[in-house]
Amino acid sequence: MSPRAGQTKKRTRIQAINEEKIVEAALEIFATFGFRGTTIDQIAQKAEMSKPNLLYYFRRKEDIYISVLRRTLEEWLTPLTALNPKGDPLEEISKYTALKLEMSRKNPTASRLFANEILHGAPMIEDVLKGSLKQLVDEKAAVIRNWVREGKLAQVDPYHLIFMIWATTQHYADFKVQMRAILGETVDAPDYYEQAGTTISAIFLEGLKPRG
Amino acid sequence: MSPRAGQTKKRTRIQAINEEKIVEAALEIFATFGFRGTTIDQIAQKAEMSKPNLLYYFRRKEDIYISVLRRTLEEWLTPLTALNPKGDPLEEISKYTALKLEMSRKNPTASRLFANEILHGAPMIEDVLKGSLKQLVDEKAAVIRNWVREGKLAQVDPYHLIFMIWATTQHYADFKVQMRAILGETVDAPDYYEQAGTTISAIFLEGLKPRG
DNA sequence: TTATTTCCTGACCATTTGGTCAAGTTACGC
DNA sequence: GCGTAACTTGACCAAATGGTCAGGAAATAA
């Protein structure tokens, strides 16, 4: 019988290994070529197995894609959960921004996969976006709104602030090709993301106005 | 004889009309489905002509894509050229940011097309990125660097600042689906981009630190 | 009007690709 | 070791799709 990946039946040893190999291979291919641009053969080759064998674990191309997406999305949201209402506002936001930037550095592929899906209208994960994502963001937006109310932050809209942090940090994964075209190999140097962090942090905290 | 779109031969009246129709239709389809995800038939249908007829004007799918991309890219870069070295720094940057945000509002399709191309490694426009784009950005980065040196701006890296402005403003086109999932129809209300502009502007100028 | 160039189309083709299947092979519980 | 369930594969299929082509229709120059 076919194993029906995703369902929680007894997963055999080989099943666990192969599903992992497939999903890992698929992440990179999908992120590079998009859903339509990816062929099952490509994934199979990267995962070092035959196409029919891959299809034994995931009946449809779409199943692989969704599997990869959900895993990625979960990982992608984790940093926001760590935003602590009891912590120091500026410090919490700084930490969150740094964490997101670090993720763009360490796992740009995941960011690109996600960006690609959103860009094309998020047909496969609309429910997650309107569900757990919305819930989490609403919750954290309320936290930020409180901080503003208490005078611990400048008067800003919490949602737009969150979007701005996402945009800024994910840009370093999604648009790295453009950055490399402009800056050359600099973008691959070890201190590039450090500089980015410094600049981003400075602007978020102090703004562009010069201070005496 | 085939008309060879893009070359400057005598373009007949009908040729001009149809090429325009094709490119316009293609922009939307490509932005939504990506290069591989788009079929010539889709474009032909949207442009209200038969597939062979479309292929009479553009011999290959790739030709249409490149044509659309170059036109978009050009339009996309224009605002940066307006950054005036003699103007007031904070005001110039504010104006630039507002202009980019306005473009995201008015022409999100173009932004998404461009984002998609970069995301997939910019295989078709690498030369433009490393050429005219780089040149323009280098030039404007020097302007910003001067402003910083003269103490008219806080100490920030000009390139990272430019990237941050791009990221923030384009996010409102590229990730609008995500925003809509979180905020609902709010994002389609007339004052949504106004709020965005206010928040972005506030943060870029003043930062998040509360002021007495 | 007529000749010629441009424009347009239905029919067609080759390739790619998602997905199936029958039949073998391997792993594993007993 | 043995039987069964899990795993693997080559061969195959149907649909989708990029692109061609011969010939007809329309525009336009003479």
Coordinates of C-alpha atoms (C1' of nucleotides) in Angstrom, one line a residue:
Chain A
M1 CA 0.0 0.0 0.0
S2 CA 1.1 3.5 -0.6
P3 CA 2.4 5.3 2.5
R4 CA 0.4 8.6 2.1
A5 CA 2.9 11.0 3.4
G6 CA 1.7 13.4 6.0
Q7 CA -0.7 11.1 7.7
T8 CA 0.3 9.6 11.0
K9 CA 0.3 5.9 10.5
K10 CA 3.2 3.7 11.4
R11 CA 6.1 5.3 9.5
T12 CA 8.7 2.7 8.7
R13 CA 12.4 3.5 8.9
I14 CA 12.9 3.7 5.1
Q15 CA 9.8 5.8 4.8
A16 CA 11.1 8.4 7.2
I17 CA 14.4 8.5 5.5
N18 CA 13.1 8.8 2.0
E19 CA 10.4 11.4 2.8
E20 CA 13.1 13.5 4.5
K21 CA 15.3 13.2 1.4
I22 CA 12.5 14.1 -0.9
V23 CA 11.4 17.2 1.1
E24 CA 14.9 18.4 1.5
A25 CA 15.6 18.1 -2.2
A26 CA 12.3 19.6 -3.2
L27 CA 12.9 22.7 -1.0
E28 CA 15.8 23.8 -3.1
I29 CA 14.3 23.0 -6.5
F30 CA 11.0 24.6 -5.7
A31 CA 12.6 27.7 -4.4
T32 CA 14.7 28.0 -7.5
F33 CA 12.2 27.2 -10.2
G34 CA 8.8 27.7 -8.6
F35 CA 6.0 25.1 -8.6
R36 CA 5.3 25.0 -12.3
G37 CA 8.9 25.4 -13.1
T38 CA 9.9 22.3 -11.2
T39 CA 9.7 18.8 -12.6
I40 CA 9.3 15.7 -10.5
D41 CA 12.3 14.3 -12.3
Q42 CA 14.5 17.1 -11.0
I43 CA 13.4 16.4 -7.5
A44 CA 13.9 12.7 -7.9
Q45 CA 17.3 13.2 -9.3
K46 CA 18.4 15.5 -6.4
A47 CA 16.9 13.0 -3.9
E48 CA 18.7 10.2 -5.7
M49 CA 15.8 8.1 -6.5
S50 CA 13.6 7.1 -9.5
K51 CA 10.6 9.2 -10.3
P52 CA 8.1 6.3 -9.7
N53 CA 9.7 5.7 -6.4
L54 CA 9.3 9.3 -5.4
L55 CA 5.7 9.1 -6.4
Y56 CA 5.3 6.1 -4.2
Y57 CA 5.9 8.4 -1.2
F58 CA 4.1 11.5 -2.5
R59 CA 1.3 10.7 -4.9
R60 CA 1.3 14.1 -6.5
K61 CA 3.7 16.9 -7.2
E62 CA 1.4 19.2 -5.3
D63 CA 1.7 17.0 -2.2
I64 CA 5.4 17.5 -2.1
Y65 CA 5.0 21.2 -2.5
I66 CA 2.5 21.6 0.3
S67 CA 4.6 19.4 2.6
V68 CA 7.7 21.6 2.0
L69 CA 5.7 24.8 2.3
R70 CA 4.0 23.9 5.6
R71 CA 7.3 22.9 7.2
T72 CA 8.9 26.1 6.0
L73 CA 6.1 28.3 7.1
E74 CA 6.2 26.9 10.6
E75 CA 9.9 27.5 10.9
W76 CA 9.5 30.9 9.5
L77 CA 7.0 32.1 12.1
T78 CA 8.8 30.9 15.2
P79 CA 10.8 34.1 15.8
L80 CA 7.7 36.2 16.2
T81 CA 6.4 33.9 19.0
A82 CA 9.4 34.9 21.0
L83 CA 8.4 38.6 21.2
N84 CA 8.0 39.0 24.9
P85 CA 5.4 41.4 26.2
K86 CA 7.2 41.7 29.5
G87 CA 10.6 42.6 27.9
D88 CA 11.9 46.0 27.1
P89 CA 10.1 47.1 23.9
L90 CA 13.1 48.5 21.9
E91 CA 15.2 45.5 22.9
E92 CA 12.5 43.0 22.0
I93 CA 12.1 44.5 18.6
S94 CA 15.8 44.7 18.0
K95 CA 16.2 41.1 19.0
Y96 CA 13.3 40.1 16.7
T97 CA 14.8 42.0 13.8
A98 CA 18.2 40.4 14.3
L99 CA 16.7 37.0 14.5
K100 CA 14.8 37.4 11.3
L101 CA 17.9 38.7 9.5
E102 CA 19.9 35.8 10.8
M103 CA 17.3 33.5 9.3
S104 CA 17.6 35.2 5.9
R105 CA 21.3 34.5 6.1
K106 CA 21.1 30.9 7.2
N107 CA 18.2 29.8 5.3
P108 CA 17.6 32.0 2.3
T109 CA 16.1 29.1 0.3
A110 CA 13.1 28.8 2.7
S111 CA 12.5 32.6 2.5
R112 CA 12.5 32.4 -1.3
L113 CA 10.2 29.5 -1.4
F114 CA 7.7 31.4 0.8
A115 CA 8.1 34.6 -1.1
N116 CA 7.4 32.9 -4.4
E117 CA 4.2 31.3 -3.0
I118 CA 2.9 34.7 -1.8
L119 CA 3.9 36.4 -5.0
H120 CA 1.7 34.0 -6.9
G121 CA -1.3 34.5 -4.7
A122 CA -0.6 31.9 -2.1
P123 CA -3.0 29.4 -3.6
M124 CA -1.8 26.5 -1.4
I125 CA -1.6 28.2 2.0
E126 CA -4.3 30.7 2.1
D127 CA -5.9 28.9 5.0
V128 CA -2.7 29.0 7.1
L129 CA -2.2 32.7 6.4
K130 CA -5.7 33.5 7.5
G131 CA -5.5 31.1 10.4
S132 CA -2.4 30.7 12.6
L133 CA -0.4 33.5 10.9
K134 CA -3.2 36.0 11.3
Q135 CA -3.8 34.9 14.9
L136 CA -0.1 35.2 15.8
V137 CA 0.3 38.6 14.2
D138 CA -2.8 40.0 15.8
E139 CA -1.6 38.9 19.1
K140 CA 1.8 40.5 18.7
A141 CA 0.4 43.6 17.2
A142 CA -1.7 44.1 20.4
V143 CA 1.5 43.8 22.4
I144 CA 3.2 46.5 20.3
R145 CA 0.1 48.7 20.5
N146 CA 0.3 48.5 24.3
W147 CA 3.9 49.5 24.3
V148 CA 3.0 52.5 22.1
R149 CA 0.1 53.4 24.5
E150 CA 2.4 53.3 27.4
G151 CA 4.8 55.7 25.7
K152 CA 7.6 53.1 25.4
L153 CA 7.6 53.3 21.6
A154 CA 7.0 56.1 19.1
Q155 CA 3.6 56.4 17.7
V156 CA 3.5 53.8 14.9
D157 CA 1.0 51.4 13.6
P158 CA 1.9 48.0 14.9
Y159 CA 1.0 46.1 11.7
H160 CA 2.9 48.3 9.4
L161 CA 5.9 48.0 11.8
I162 CA 5.8 44.3 11.6
F163 CA 5.5 44.3 7.8
M164 CA 8.4 46.7 7.6
I165 CA 10.5 44.3 9.7
W166 CA 9.6 41.4 7.5
A167 CA 10.2 43.3 4.3
T168 CA 13.6 44.6 5.4
T169 CA 15.0 41.3 6.7
Q170 CA 13.6 39.0 4.1
H171 CA 14.9 41.3 1.4
Y172 CA 18.4 40.0 2.2
A173 CA 17.3 36.5 1.2
D174 CA 14.9 37.1 -1.6
F175 CA 16.7 39.9 -3.4
K176 CA 20.3 38.8 -2.8
V177 CA 20.9 38.3 -6.5
Q178 CA 20.1 42.0 -7.1
M179 CA 22.4 43.0 -4.2
R180 CA 25.2 40.9 -5.6
A181 CA 24.7 42.5 -9.0
I182 CA 25.2 45.9 -7.4
L183 CA 27.8 45.2 -4.7
G184 CA 29.7 42.2 -6.1
E185 CA 31.2 39.5 -3.9
T186 CA 30.8 41.9 -0.9
V187 CA 27.5 40.3 -0.2
D188 CA 29.1 37.0 0.4
A189 CA 31.7 38.3 2.8
P190 CA 31.2 37.3 6.4
D191 CA 30.6 40.8 7.7
Y192 CA 27.9 41.7 5.2
Y193 CA 25.0 40.7 7.3
E194 CA 26.6 42.4 10.3
Q195 CA 26.7 45.7 8.4
A196 CA 23.1 45.2 7.4
G197 CA 22.1 44.5 11.0
T198 CA 23.8 47.6 12.2
T199 CA 22.2 49.9 9.6
I200 CA 18.8 48.4 10.0
S201 CA 19.0 48.6 13.8
A202 CA 20.2 52.2 13.7
I203 CA 17.3 53.3 11.5
F204 CA 14.6 51.4 13.3
L205 CA 15.8 52.8 16.6
E206 CA 17.0 56.3 15.9
G207 CA 15.8 57.1 12.4
L208 CA 17.7 59.1 9.8
K209 CA 17.7 62.5 11.5
P210 CA 21.2 63.4 12.6
R211 CA 21.7 63.9 16.4
G212 CA 23.9 66.4 18.0
Chain B
M1 CA 8.3 38.4 -43.5
S2 CA 8.2 38.1 -39.7
P3 CA 8.2 41.5 -38.0
R4 CA 11.0 40.8 -35.4
A5 CA 9.7 42.8 -32.5
G6 CA 12.1 45.0 -30.7
Q7 CA 14.2 45.8 -33.8
T8 CA 13.7 49.2 -35.3
K9 CA 12.5 48.6 -38.7
K10 CA 9.4 50.2 -40.2
R11 CA 6.7 49.3 -37.8
T12 CA 3.4 49.2 -39.4
R13 CA 0.3 50.5 -37.7
I14 CA -1.2 47.1 -37.0
Q15 CA 2.2 45.9 -35.8
A16 CA 2.4 48.6 -33.2
I17 CA -1.1 48.0 -32.0
N18 CA -0.7 44.3 -31.6
E19 CA 2.7 44.3 -30.0
E20 CA 1.3 46.7 -27.5
K21 CA -1.7 44.5 -26.8
I22 CA 0.6 41.4 -26.4
V23 CA 3.0 43.0 -24.0
E24 CA 0.2 44.5 -21.9
A25 CA -1.5 41.1 -21.6
A26 CA 1.8 39.3 -21.0
L27 CA 2.7 41.6 -18.1
E28 CA -0.3 40.4 -16.1
I29 CA 0.0 36.8 -16.9
F30 CA 3.7 36.6 -16.3
A31 CA 3.5 38.4 -13.0
T32 CA 0.8 36.0 -11.8
F33 CA 2.2 32.7 -13.1
G34 CA 5.9 33.3 -13.6
F35 CA 7.7 32.5 -16.9
R36 CA 7.4 28.7 -16.8
G37 CA 3.9 28.9 -15.4
T38 CA 2.6 31.0 -18.2
T39 CA 1.4 29.5 -21.5
I40 CA 1.5 31.3 -24.8
D41 CA -2.2 30.4 -25.2
Q42 CA -3.0 32.3 -22.0
I43 CA -1.4 35.5 -23.3
A44 CA -2.9 35.1 -26.7
Q45 CA -6.4 34.7 -25.2
K46 CA -5.9 37.8 -23.0
A47 CA -4.6 39.7 -26.0
E48 CA -7.6 38.5 -28.0
M49 CA -5.6 36.9 -30.8
S50 CA -4.7 33.4 -31.9
K51 CA -1.6 31.7 -30.7
P52 CA 0.0 31.5 -34.2
N53 CA -0.8 35.2 -34.7
L54 CA 0.9 36.1 -31.5
L55 CA 3.9 34.1 -32.5
Y56 CA 4.0 36.0 -35.7
Y57 CA 5.0 39.1 -33.7
F58 CA 7.1 37.4 -31.1
R59 CA 8.9 34.3 -32.3
R60 CA 9.5 32.9 -28.9
K61 CA 7.9 33.0 -25.5
E62 CA 11.1 34.2 -24.1
D63 CA 11.0 37.2 -26.5
I64 CA 7.8 38.4 -25.0
Y65 CA 9.1 37.9 -21.5
I66 CA 12.2 39.9 -22.1
S67 CA 10.3 42.6 -23.8
V68 CA 7.9 43.0 -20.8
L69 CA 10.7 42.8 -18.3
R70 CA 12.9 45.5 -19.9
R71 CA 10.0 47.9 -20.2
T72 CA 9.1 47.3 -16.5
L73 CA 12.6 47.6 -15.3
E74 CA 13.0 51.0 -16.9
E75 CA 9.9 52.4 -15.4
W76 CA 10.9 50.9 -12.1
L77 CA 14.2 52.7 -11.8
T78 CA 12.9 56.2 -12.8
P79 CA 12.1 57.4 -9.2
L80 CA 15.7 57.0 -8.1
T81 CA 17.1 59.2 -10.8
A82 CA 15.0 62.0 -9.3
L83 CA 17.0 61.9 -6.0
N84 CA 18.5 65.4 -6.0
P85 CA 21.9 66.0 -4.5
K86 CA 21.2 69.7 -4.0
G87 CA 17.9 69.1 -2.2
D88 CA 17.3 68.7 1.5
P89 CA 18.5 65.1 2.4
L90 CA 15.6 64.1 4.7
E91 CA 13.1 65.6 2.3
E92 CA 14.7 63.9 -0.7
I93 CA 14.6 60.5 0.9
S94 CA 11.0 61.1 2.1
K95 CA 10.0 62.0 -1.4
Y96 CA 11.7 59.0 -2.9
T97 CA 10.1 56.6 -0.4
A98 CA 6.7 58.1 -1.0
L99 CA 7.2 57.8 -4.8
K100 CA 8.2 54.2 -4.5
L101 CA 5.2 53.4 -2.3
E102 CA 3.0 55.1 -4.8
M103 CA 4.3 52.9 -7.5
S104 CA 3.6 49.8 -5.5
R105 CA 0.1 51.0 -5.1
K106 CA -0.5 52.0 -8.7
N107 CA 1.4 49.2 -10.5
P108 CA 1.8 46.2 -8.2
T109 CA 1.9 43.9 -11.2
A110 CA 5.1 45.4 -12.5
S111 CA 6.7 45.0 -9.0
R112 CA 5.6 41.4 -8.8
L113 CA 7.0 40.6 -12.2
F114 CA 10.3 42.1 -11.3
A115 CA 10.4 40.4 -7.9
N116 CA 9.7 37.1 -9.5
E117 CA 12.5 37.4 -11.9
I118 CA 15.0 38.4 -9.2
L119 CA 13.8 35.6 -6.9
H120 CA 14.6 33.1 -9.6
G121 CA 18.1 34.4 -10.1
A122 CA 17.4 37.1 -12.7
P123 CA 18.6 34.9 -15.6
M124 CA 17.2 37.2 -18.2
I125 CA 18.3 40.6 -16.9
E126 CA 21.6 40.0 -15.2
D127 CA 23.3 42.4 -17.6
V128 CA 20.9 45.2 -16.9
L129 CA 21.3 44.7 -13.1
K130 CA 25.1 44.8 -13.3
G131 CA 25.0 47.6 -15.8
S132 CA 22.6 50.6 -15.7
L133 CA 21.1 49.6 -12.3
K134 CA 24.4 49.3 -10.6
Q135 CA 25.6 52.5 -12.1
L136 CA 22.6 54.4 -11.0
V137 CA 22.7 53.0 -7.5
D138 CA 26.4 53.6 -7.1
E139 CA 25.8 57.2 -8.1
K140 CA 23.0 57.8 -5.7
A141 CA 24.8 56.0 -2.9
A142 CA 27.6 58.5 -3.3
V143 CA 25.2 61.3 -2.9
I144 CA 23.8 59.8 0.3
R145 CA 27.3 59.1 1.6
N146 CA 28.1 62.8 1.1
W147 CA 25.1 63.8 3.1
V148 CA 26.2 61.6 5.9
R149 CA 29.7 63.0 5.8
E150 CA 28.3 66.5 6.0
G151 CA 26.3 65.6 9.1
K152 CA 22.9 66.0 7.4
L153 CA 22.0 62.4 7.9
A154 CA 22.6 59.9 10.7
Q155 CA 25.5 57.5 10.2
V156 CA 24.1 54.8 7.9
D157 CA 25.4 52.8 5.1
P158 CA 23.9 54.2 1.9
Y159 CA 23.5 50.9 0.1
H160 CA 21.7 49.3 3.0
L161 CA 19.5 52.3 3.3
I162 CA 18.5 52.1 -0.4
F163 CA 17.8 48.4 0.0
M164 CA 15.7 49.1 3.0
I165 CA 13.6 51.6 1.1
W166 CA 13.1 49.2 -1.8
A167 CA 12.2 46.3 0.5
T168 CA 9.8 48.3 2.5
T169 CA 7.9 49.9 -0.3
Q170 CA 7.9 47.0 -2.7
H171 CA 6.6 44.8 0.1
Y172 CA 3.3 46.6 -0.3
A173 CA 3.0 45.2 -3.9
D174 CA 4.7 41.8 -3.6
F175 CA 3.2 40.7 -0.3
K176 CA -0.2 42.2 -0.5
V177 CA -1.8 38.8 -0.5
Q178 CA -0.3 38.1 2.9
M179 CA -1.3 41.5 4.2
R180 CA -4.8 40.9 3.0
A181 CA -4.9 37.5 4.8
I182 CA -4.0 39.3 8.0
L183 CA -5.9 42.6 7.7
G184 CA -8.8 41.7 5.5
E185 CA -10.3 44.2 3.1
T186 CA -8.6 47.0 5.0
V187 CA -5.7 46.7 2.6
D188 CA -8.0 47.7 -0.2
A189 CA -9.4 50.8 1.5
P190 CA -8.3 54.1 0.1
D191 CA -6.4 55.2 3.1
Y192 CA -4.4 52.1 3.6
Y193 CA -1.3 53.3 1.7
E194 CA -1.6 56.6 3.4
Q195 CA -1.2 54.9 6.8
A196 CA 1.6 52.9 5.4
G197 CA 3.3 56.0 4.2
T198 CA 2.9 57.7 7.6
T199 CA 4.4 54.8 9.5
I200 CA 7.2 54.2 7.2
S201 CA 8.1 57.9 7.1
A202 CA 7.9 58.2 10.9
I203 CA 10.3 55.3 11.4
F204 CA 12.7 56.3 8.7
L205 CA 13.0 59.9 10.0
E206 CA 12.6 59.5 13.8
G207 CA 13.0 55.8 14.6
L208 CA 11.1 53.9 17.2
K209 CA 12.5 55.6 20.3
P210 CA 9.8 57.6 22.0
R211 CA 10.5 61.4 22.3
G212 CA 9.5 63.6 25.1
Chain C
dT1 C1' -7.7 47.7 -60.2
dT2 C1' -3.9 45.0 -59.4
dA3 C1' 0.4 43.4 -57.4
dT4 C1' 2.7 42.8 -53.3
dT5 C1' 3.5 42.8 -48.8
dT6 C1' 1.6 42.2 -44.3
dC7 C1' -1.4 39.8 -41.4
dC8 C1' -3.9 35.8 -39.7
dT9 C1' -5.5 30.9 -39.1
dG10 C1' -6.4 25.7 -38.7
dA11 C1' -4.0 21.8 -38.7
dC12 C1' -0.1 19.7 -37.2
dC13 C1' 4.2 18.0 -34.9
dA14 C1' 7.8 16.9 -31.3
dT15 C1' 8.8 17.2 -26.7
dT16 C1' 8.0 17.5 -22.0
dT17 C1' 5.9 16.0 -18.2
dG18 C1' 2.6 14.4 -14.4
dG19 C1' 1.2 10.3 -13.3
dT20 C1' 0.1 4.8 -13.7
dC21 C1' 1.0 -0.1 -13.5
dA22 C1' 2.5 -4.7 -13.5
dA23 C1' 6.1 -7.1 -12.1
dG24 C1' 10.2 -7.7 -9.7
dT25 C1' 13.3 -6.9 -5.2
dT26 C1' 14.3 -6.0 -0.5
dA27 C1' 13.4 -5.7 4.4
dC28 C1' 11.5 -7.5 8.3
dG29 C1' 8.5 -9.9 11.8
dC30 C1' 7.8 -14.6 13.1
Chain D
dG1 C1' 14.4 -19.6 6.8
dC2 C1' 9.9 -18.0 5.2
dG3 C1' 6.1 -15.4 4.1
dT4 C1' 4.2 -11.0 3.8
dA5 C1' 4.3 -6.3 3.5
dA6 C1' 7.0 -2.5 2.0
dC7 C1' 9.8 -0.8 -1.5
dT8 C1' 11.6 0.0 -6.3
dT9 C1' 11.7 0.1 -11.3
dG10 C1' 11.3 0.2 -16.5
dA11 C1' 7.9 0.8 -19.7
dC12 C1' 4.2 3.2 -20.8
dC13 C1' 0.2 6.7 -21.4
dA14 C1' -2.4 10.9 -22.0
dA15 C1' -2.4 15.7 -21.8
dA16 C1' -0.3 20.0 -22.2
dT17 C1' 2.5 23.0 -24.6
dG18 C1' 6.1 25.5 -27.5
dG19 C1' 6.6 26.1 -31.9
dT20 C1' 6.0 25.3 -37.4
dC21 C1' 3.8 25.7 -41.9
dA22 C1' 1.2 26.2 -46.0
dG23 C1' -2.1 28.8 -47.6
dG24 C1' -5.9 32.2 -47.3
dA25 C1' -7.6 37.2 -46.0
dA26 C1' -6.8 41.9 -45.5
dA27 C1' -4.3 46.0 -46.1
dT28 C1' -1.6 49.0 -48.9
dA29 C1' 1.3 50.8 -52.4
dA30 C1' 1.3 51.2 -57.6

